mmCIF file of C-alpha atoms and ligand atoms in Angstrom:
data_model
loop_
_atom_site.group_PDB
_atom_site.id
_atom_site.type_symbol
_atom_site.label_atom_id
_atom_site.label_comp_id
_atom_site.label_asym_id
_atom_site.label_seq_id
_atom_site.Cartn_x
_atom_site.Cartn_y
_atom_site.Cartn_z
ATOM 1 C CA MET A 1 14.186 0.229 13.585
ATOM 2 C CA LEU A 2 12.091 -2.574 11.957
ATOM 3 C CA ASN A 3 8.402 -2.004 11.085
ATOM 4 C CA ARG A 4 8.718 1.782 11.417
ATOM 5 C CA VAL A 5 7.396 4.023 8.684
ATOM 6 C CA ALA A 6 9.243 7.272 7.856
ATOM 7 C CA ILE A 7 8.593 10.155 5.543
ATOM 8 C CA ILE A 8 11.423 12.385 4.355
ATOM 9 C CA THR A 9 10.422 15.626 2.675
ATOM 10 C CA GLY A 10 12.734 16.630 -0.124
ATOM 11 C CA GLY A 11 14.132 13.131 0.106
ATOM 12 C CA ALA A 12 15.334 12.660 -3.456
ATOM 13 C CA ARG A 13 18.168 15.094 -3.443
ATOM 14 C CA GLY A 14 21.022 16.400 -1.189
ATOM 15 C CA ILE A 15 20.797 15.810 2.535
ATOM 16 C CA GLY A 16 17.311 14.303 2.289
ATOM 17 C CA ARG A 17 18.537 11.643 -0.162
ATOM 18 C CA GLU A 18 21.284 10.484 2.226
ATOM 19 C CA ILE A 19 18.848 10.384 5.131
ATOM 20 C CA SER A 20 16.426 8.323 2.976
ATOM 21 C CA LYS A 21 19.186 5.874 2.083
ATOM 22 C CA VAL A 22 20.518 5.345 5.590
ATOM 23 C CA LEU A 23 17.028 4.866 7.128
ATOM 24 C CA ALA A 24 15.981 2.423 4.429
ATOM 25 C CA GLN A 25 19.270 0.515 4.785
ATOM 26 C CA ASN A 26 18.493 0.255 8.529
ATOM 27 C CA GLY A 27 15.108 -1.511 7.931
ATOM 28 C CA ILE A 28 12.770 1.441 8.115
ATOM 29 C CA LYS A 29 9.954 1.666 5.522
ATOM 30 C CA VAL A 30 10.897 4.884 3.778
ATOM 31 C CA ILE A 31 8.639 7.172 1.858
ATOM 32 C CA VAL A 32 10.639 9.654 -0.221
ATOM 33 C CA ASN A 33 8.811 12.954 -0.855
ATOM 34 C CA TYR A 34 9.906 14.957 -3.912
ATOM 35 C CA ASN A 35 8.593 17.990 -5.724
ATOM 36 C CA LYS A 36 10.714 18.674 -8.833
ATOM 37 C CA SER A 37 13.185 15.802 -8.693
ATOM 38 C CA LYS A 38 11.128 12.945 -9.972
ATOM 39 C CA GLU A 39 14.008 11.376 -11.882
ATOM 40 C CA MET A 40 16.301 11.521 -8.846
ATOM 41 C CA ALA A 41 13.581 9.903 -6.701
ATOM 42 C CA GLU A 42 13.116 7.125 -9.242
ATOM 43 C CA LYS A 43 16.892 6.611 -9.487
ATOM 44 C CA LEU A 44 17.128 6.286 -5.714
ATOM 45 C CA LYS A 45 14.284 3.721 -5.761
ATOM 46 C CA GLN A 46 16.191 1.670 -8.410
ATOM 47 C CA GLU A 47 19.539 1.970 -6.530
ATOM 48 C CA LEU A 48 18.018 0.640 -3.327
ATOM 49 C CA LYS A 49 16.198 -2.093 -5.238
ATOM 50 C CA LYS A 50 19.546 -3.522 -6.156
ATOM 51 C CA GLU A 51 20.176 -3.908 -2.363
ATOM 52 C CA SER A 52 16.839 -5.628 -2.153
ATOM 53 C CA ILE A 53 15.317 -2.689 -0.361
ATOM 54 C CA SER A 54 11.994 -1.248 -1.396
ATOM 55 C CA ILE A 55 11.044 2.383 -0.864
ATOM 56 C CA ASP A 56 8.060 4.451 -1.923
ATOM 57 C CA ILE A 57 8.223 7.758 -3.722
ATOM 58 C CA VAL A 58 5.523 10.419 -3.499
ATOM 59 C CA LYS A 59 5.200 13.808 -5.235
ATOM 60 C CA ALA A 60 4.037 16.773 -3.232
ATOM 61 C CA ASP A 61 4.909 20.403 -3.006
ATOM 62 C CA VAL A 62 5.076 20.661 0.824
ATOM 63 C CA SER A 63 4.301 24.406 0.689
ATOM 64 C CA LYS A 64 0.787 23.512 -0.384
ATOM 65 C CA ARG A 65 -1.732 22.144 2.140
ATOM 66 C CA ASN A 66 -3.786 20.130 -0.377
ATOM 67 C CA GLU A 67 -0.789 18.260 -1.775
ATOM 68 C CA VAL A 68 0.472 17.445 1.753
ATOM 69 C CA LYS A 69 -2.904 16.216 2.821
ATOM 70 C CA GLU A 70 -3.090 13.975 -0.272
ATOM 71 C CA MET A 71 0.442 12.575 0.341
ATOM 72 C CA VAL A 72 -0.213 11.858 4.008
ATOM 73 C CA ASN A 73 -3.598 10.206 3.184
ATOM 74 C CA TYR A 74 -1.878 8.013 0.565
ATOM 75 C CA ILE A 75 0.692 6.878 3.120
ATOM 76 C CA LEU A 76 -1.796 6.235 5.854
ATOM 77 C CA ASN A 77 -4.016 4.295 3.523
ATOM 78 C CA LYS A 78 -1.117 2.117 2.316
ATOM 79 C CA TYR A 79 0.921 1.724 5.507
ATOM 80 C CA GLY A 80 -1.545 2.499 8.328
ATOM 81 C CA LYS A 81 0.759 4.806 10.299
ATOM 82 C CA ILE A 82 3.711 7.287 10.210
ATOM 83 C CA ASP A 83 6.225 6.917 12.972
ATOM 84 C CA ILE A 84 8.953 9.253 11.788
ATOM 85 C CA LEU A 85 8.735 12.616 9.984
ATOM 86 C CA ILE A 86 11.868 14.309 8.724
ATOM 87 C CA ASN A 87 11.041 17.881 7.665
ATOM 88 C CA ASN A 88 14.056 18.391 5.403
ATOM 89 C CA ALA A 89 12.713 20.281 2.298
ATOM 90 C CA GLY A 90 14.036 23.779 2.045
ATOM 91 C CA ILE A 91 15.243 26.516 -0.268
ATOM 92 C CA SER A 92 17.785 29.323 0.195
ATOM 93 C CA ASN A 93 18.172 32.834 -1.149
ATOM 94 C CA TYR A 94 21.008 35.385 -1.028
ATOM 95 C CA LYS A 95 20.040 39.057 -1.176
ATOM 96 C CA LEU A 96 20.448 42.331 0.750
ATOM 97 C CA PHE A 97 17.532 42.626 3.164
ATOM 98 C CA ILE A 98 16.580 46.009 1.687
ATOM 99 C CA ASP A 99 16.047 44.389 -1.767
ATOM 100 C CA VAL A 100 13.895 41.426 -0.694
ATOM 101 C CA THR A 101 10.427 41.575 -2.261
ATOM 102 C CA ASP A 102 7.148 40.432 -0.622
ATOM 103 C CA GLU A 103 7.104 37.625 -3.199
ATOM 104 C CA GLU A 104 10.566 36.432 -2.130
ATOM 105 C CA TRP A 105 9.646 36.639 1.545
ATOM 106 C CA ASN A 106 6.513 34.593 0.976
ATOM 107 C CA ASN A 107 8.361 32.011 -1.209
ATOM 108 C CA ILE A 108 11.062 31.410 1.483
ATOM 109 C CA ILE A 109 8.621 31.416 4.442
ATOM 110 C CA ASN A 110 6.171 29.140 2.604
ATOM 111 C CA ASN A 111 8.807 26.617 1.449
ATOM 112 C CA ASN A 112 10.847 26.524 4.627
ATOM 113 C CA LEU A 113 8.508 27.254 7.504
ATOM 114 C CA TYR A 114 4.854 26.902 6.446
ATOM 115 C CA SER A 115 5.802 23.542 4.900
ATOM 116 C CA VAL A 116 7.001 22.277 8.360
ATOM 117 C CA PHE A 117 3.826 23.663 10.052
ATOM 118 C CA CYS A 118 1.631 22.088 7.475
ATOM 119 C CA THR A 119 3.343 18.654 7.117
ATOM 120 C CA THR A 120 3.716 18.310 10.837
ATOM 121 C CA GLN A 121 -0.009 19.046 11.384
ATOM 122 C CA GLU A 122 -1.157 16.545 8.820
ATOM 123 C CA VAL A 123 1.124 13.786 10.191
ATOM 124 C CA LEU A 124 0.360 14.473 13.844
ATOM 125 C CA HIS A 125 -3.231 13.065 13.759
ATOM 126 C CA SER A 126 -1.861 9.590 13.257
ATOM 127 C CA MET A 127 1.076 10.043 15.688
ATOM 128 C CA ILE A 128 -1.170 11.359 18.455
ATOM 129 C CA HIS A 129 -3.624 8.542 17.876
ATOM 130 C CA ASN A 130 -0.743 5.999 18.258
ATOM 131 C CA LYS A 131 0.920 7.860 21.055
ATOM 132 C CA ASN A 132 4.198 7.486 19.284
ATOM 133 C CA GLY A 133 6.234 9.701 17.005
ATOM 134 C CA CYS A 134 9.630 11.153 16.170
ATOM 135 C CA ILE A 135 9.805 14.421 14.305
ATOM 136 C CA ILE A 136 13.128 15.837 13.141
ATOM 137 C CA ASN A 137 13.271 19.315 11.535
ATOM 138 C CA ILE A 138 16.264 20.421 9.518
ATOM 139 C CA SER A 139 16.947 24.009 10.366
ATOM 140 C CA SER A 140 20.352 25.763 10.057
ATOM 141 C CA ILE A 141 23.080 27.473 12.047
ATOM 142 C CA TRP A 142 21.745 30.724 10.515
ATOM 143 C CA GLY A 143 18.525 30.314 12.533
ATOM 144 C CA MET A 144 20.646 30.370 15.624
ATOM 145 C CA VAL A 145 23.114 33.206 14.840
ATOM 146 C CA GLY A 146 21.689 34.987 11.782
ATOM 147 C CA ALA A 147 23.311 35.431 8.398
ATOM 148 C CA SER A 148 24.035 38.621 6.499
ATOM 149 C CA CYS A 149 22.198 38.623 3.119
ATOM 150 C CA GLU A 150 20.227 35.494 4.247
ATOM 151 C CA SER A 151 17.944 37.249 6.676
ATOM 152 C CA ILE A 152 14.656 35.746 5.466
ATOM 153 C CA TYR A 153 16.200 32.250 5.284
ATOM 154 C CA SER A 154 17.488 32.799 8.831
ATOM 155 C CA VAL A 155 14.045 33.872 10.026
ATOM 156 C CA SER A 156 12.501 30.774 8.580
ATOM 157 C CA LYS A 157 15.034 28.489 10.269
ATOM 158 C CA ALA A 158 14.741 30.273 13.608
ATOM 159 C CA GLY A 159 10.951 29.790 13.266
ATOM 160 C CA ILE A 160 11.557 26.013 12.788
ATOM 161 C CA ASP A 161 13.642 25.824 15.978
ATOM 162 C CA ALA A 162 10.996 27.739 18.007
ATOM 163 C CA MET A 163 8.348 25.341 16.626
ATOM 164 C CA THR A 164 10.538 22.411 17.595
ATOM 165 C CA LYS A 165 10.919 23.570 21.199
ATOM 166 C CA SER A 166 7.201 24.441 21.569
ATOM 167 C CA LEU A 167 5.979 21.182 20.052
ATOM 168 C CA ALA A 168 8.382 19.137 22.216
ATOM 169 C CA LYS A 169 6.606 20.567 25.317
ATOM 170 C CA GLU A 170 3.069 20.173 23.835
ATOM 171 C CA LEU A 171 3.563 16.668 22.433
ATOM 172 C CA GLY A 172 5.845 15.048 25.042
ATOM 173 C CA PRO A 173 2.839 13.676 26.963
ATOM 174 C CA CYS A 174 1.769 11.914 23.697
ATOM 175 C CA ASN A 175 5.224 10.242 23.476
ATOM 176 C CA ILE A 176 6.156 12.268 20.436
ATOM 177 C CA ARG A 177 9.694 13.641 20.402
ATOM 178 C CA VAL A 178 10.504 16.738 18.342
ATOM 179 C CA ASN A 179 14.072 17.834 17.638
ATOM 180 C CA SER A 180 15.932 20.079 15.132
ATOM 181 C CA ILE A 181 19.226 19.494 13.424
ATOM 182 C CA ALA A 182 20.939 22.693 12.524
ATOM 183 C CA PRO A 183 23.655 21.954 9.936
ATOM 184 C CA GLY A 184 26.591 24.238 9.285
ATOM 185 C CA ILE A 185 27.775 24.042 5.694
ATOM 186 C CA ILE A 186 27.040 20.748 3.979
ATOM 187 C CA ASN A 187 28.270 19.723 0.467
ATOM 188 C CA THR A 188 25.082 19.760 -1.587
ATOM 189 C CA ASP A 189 23.596 21.667 -4.547
ATOM 190 C CA MET A 190 22.504 24.321 -2.002
ATOM 191 C CA ILE A 191 26.090 25.595 -1.766
ATOM 192 C CA SER A 192 26.844 25.341 -5.547
ATOM 193 C CA ASN A 193 26.882 29.148 -5.903
ATOM 194 C CA PHE A 194 29.849 29.340 -3.530
ATOM 195 C CA SER A 195 33.255 29.732 -5.257
ATOM 196 C CA LYS A 196 36.206 27.555 -4.260
ATOM 197 C CA GLU A 197 37.846 30.519 -2.583
ATOM 198 C CA GLU A 198 34.670 31.163 -0.592
ATOM 199 C CA ILE A 199 34.550 27.551 0.576
ATOM 200 C CA ASN A 200 38.251 27.708 1.535
ATOM 201 C CA ASP A 201 37.638 30.879 3.574
ATOM 202 C CA ILE A 202 34.847 29.121 5.459
ATOM 203 C CA ILE A 203 36.980 26.024 6.085
ATOM 204 C CA GLN A 204 39.536 28.317 7.763
ATOM 205 C CA GLN A 205 36.828 29.160 10.291
ATOM 206 C CA ILE A 206 35.846 25.570 11.080
ATOM 207 C CA PRO A 207 37.826 23.899 13.817
ATOM 208 C CA LEU A 208 37.441 20.455 12.239
ATOM 209 C CA GLU A 209 38.920 22.011 9.051
ATOM 210 C CA ARG A 210 36.387 20.669 6.502
ATOM 211 C CA ILE A 211 32.843 21.390 5.363
ATOM 212 C CA GLY A 212 30.162 18.859 6.322
ATOM 213 C CA LYS A 213 29.169 15.678 4.453
ATOM 214 C CA LYS A 214 25.593 14.519 3.908
ATOM 215 C CA THR A 215 26.485 11.451 5.940
ATOM 216 C CA ASP A 216 27.345 13.685 8.931
ATOM 217 C CA ILE A 217 23.637 14.690 9.087
ATOM 218 C CA ALA A 218 22.272 11.180 8.336
ATOM 219 C CA LYS A 219 24.268 9.620 11.162
ATOM 220 C CA CYS A 220 22.795 12.055 13.682
ATOM 221 C CA ILE A 221 19.277 11.438 12.348
ATOM 222 C CA LYS A 222 19.753 7.655 12.827
ATOM 223 C CA TRP A 223 20.945 8.256 16.413
ATOM 224 C CA LEU A 224 18.051 10.570 17.197
ATOM 225 C CA ILE A 225 15.539 8.001 15.913
ATOM 226 C CA ASP A 226 17.154 5.219 18.035
ATOM 227 C CA ASP A 227 17.132 7.410 21.146
ATOM 228 C CA ASP A 228 14.044 7.863 23.250
ATOM 229 C CA TYR A 229 14.855 10.563 25.804
ATOM 230 C CA THR A 230 15.885 13.467 23.668
ATOM 231 C CA THR A 231 13.298 16.137 22.806
ATOM 232 C CA GLY A 232 13.074 19.814 22.230
ATOM 233 C CA GLN A 233 16.840 20.157 21.276
ATOM 234 C CA VAL A 234 18.511 21.965 18.493
ATOM 235 C CA ILE A 235 21.548 19.818 17.591
ATOM 236 C CA SER A 236 24.007 21.728 15.473
ATOM 237 C CA ILE A 237 26.294 19.722 13.271
ATOM 238 C CA ASN A 238 28.783 22.286 12.068
ATOM 239 C CA GLY A 239 32.454 21.056 12.718
ATOM 240 C CA GLY A 240 32.672 23.564 15.606
ATOM 241 C CA TRP A 241 32.046 26.572 13.300
ATOM 242 C CA ILE A 242 29.371 27.948 15.638
ATOM 243 C CA ILE A 243 29.691 27.035 19.341
ATOM 244 C CA ASN A 244 26.816 28.426 21.506
HETATM 245 P P1 NAP B 301 19.253 20.795 -1.871
HETATM 246 O O1 NAP B 301 20.292 19.826 -2.331
HETATM 247 O O2 NAP B 301 19.071 22.100 -2.573
HETATM 248 O O3 NAP B 301 17.886 20.054 -1.719
HETATM 249 C C1 NAP B 301 16.716 20.759 -1.366
HETATM 250 C C2 NAP B 301 15.609 19.684 -1.286
HETATM 251 O O4 NAP B 301 14.448 20.319 -0.756
HETATM 252 C C3 NAP B 301 15.251 18.989 -2.553
HETATM 253 O O5 NAP B 301 15.127 17.660 -2.298
HETATM 254 C C4 NAP B 301 13.942 19.639 -2.963
HETATM 255 O O6 NAP B 301 13.102 18.740 -3.635
HETATM 256 C C5 NAP B 301 13.306 19.912 -1.557
HETATM 257 N N1 NAP B 301 12.286 20.924 -1.645
HETATM 258 C C6 NAP B 301 12.458 22.305 -1.724
HETATM 259 N N2 NAP B 301 11.178 22.870 -1.779
HETATM 260 C C7 NAP B 301 10.329 21.891 -1.694
HETATM 261 C C8 NAP B 301 8.881 21.796 -1.736
HETATM 262 N N3 NAP B 301 8.094 22.958 -1.784
HETATM 263 N N4 NAP B 301 8.288 20.600 -1.707
HETATM 264 C C9 NAP B 301 9.016 19.464 -1.602
HETATM 265 N N5 NAP B 301 10.345 19.462 -1.594
HETATM 266 C C10 NAP B 301 10.989 20.654 -1.637
HETATM 267 O O7 NAP B 301 19.588 21.260 -0.380
HETATM 268 P P2 NAP B 301 20.153 20.533 0.883
HETATM 269 O O8 NAP B 301 21.514 21.124 1.176
HETATM 270 O O9 NAP B 301 20.070 18.994 0.783
HETATM 271 O O10 NAP B 301 19.102 21.010 1.942
HETATM 272 C C11 NAP B 301 18.291 20.206 2.763
HETATM 273 C C12 NAP B 301 17.871 21.001 3.985
HETATM 274 O O11 NAP B 301 19.017 21.241 4.791
HETATM 275 C C13 NAP B 301 17.183 22.361 3.675
HETATM 276 O O12 NAP B 301 16.172 22.537 4.604
HETATM 277 C C14 NAP B 301 18.312 23.367 3.972
HETATM 278 O O13 NAP B 301 17.837 24.585 4.304
HETATM 279 C C15 NAP B 301 19.048 22.682 5.076
HETATM 280 N N6 NAP B 301 20.455 23.099 5.282
HETATM 281 C C16 NAP B 301 21.378 22.938 4.271
HETATM 282 C C17 NAP B 301 22.705 23.398 4.503
HETATM 283 C C18 NAP B 301 23.784 23.172 3.434
HETATM 284 O O14 NAP B 301 24.855 23.756 3.631
HETATM 285 N N7 NAP B 301 23.598 22.376 2.404
HETATM 286 C C19 NAP B 301 22.987 24.064 5.693
HETATM 287 C C20 NAP B 301 22.086 24.233 6.636
HETATM 288 C C21 NAP B 301 20.755 23.792 6.420
HETATM 289 P P3 NAP B 301 12.873 18.711 -5.239
HETATM 290 O O15 NAP B 301 14.202 18.818 -5.878
HETATM 291 O O16 NAP B 301 12.184 17.498 -5.534
HETATM 292 O O17 NAP B 301 12.031 19.910 -5.548
#
């Protein structure tokens, strides 16, 4: 993994934080993108410094083209290339479809789907030039099977998976692999609105009898980066909750 440069969107918190840590600990030059969580990003930088690992942190709202462009230019000027892009940033909402406003639709689609389109486009110039790249998009099981009261979130994640498959075909000849990881339920802030009872109900439905850990996702990311013949796949890490 040495000498490779990776950017993780939303890398200061939750699943992204664990991915950033694992990649940095495996010798990858990690650039952690954050939007609101500056303190968390700085804390992660300090934590890794104690292990003699140096990471970079960059602020950008990945739903805004100009901020993404600025971030990518900064990285390319400093490191000369980007080998790995982890499109992890995302938000959720929980509402009856009939009550969702245009503003809420735009917010979810911009933060979850447009952000992947935009960041991938900006990073691709360098990857295509170098004929090398690994892109991993974090989608969700709800993009595969749909979720009641999370229809817009599900649409955004299904869109990510469709983009993954299309780009794998388009970019394979440039030696760029594109895959999705579709998590089930993972213990992060995103599920903080679930009650203990709700979590227990979900666990009853999971063959491996537990919810996922951030490390479950990070391990798969590491494997996908090391691999060189997997592309266009949606790998669902969900403890057997959803089996297609
Ligand atoms: P989380 O703890 O709520 O973290 C969300 C991350 O996304 C934060 O780092 C946040 O950064 C970042 N983010 C959101 N909007 C952004 C924007 N416009 N620009 C830059 N960063 C932005 O959630 P998580 O559970 O780690 O989720 C990570 C990914 O996994 C998401 O795509 C989510 O949909 C997906 N996922 C999660 C679960 C689950 O059960 N947890 C299940 C399936 C899929 P800041 O705090 O810096 O703004």
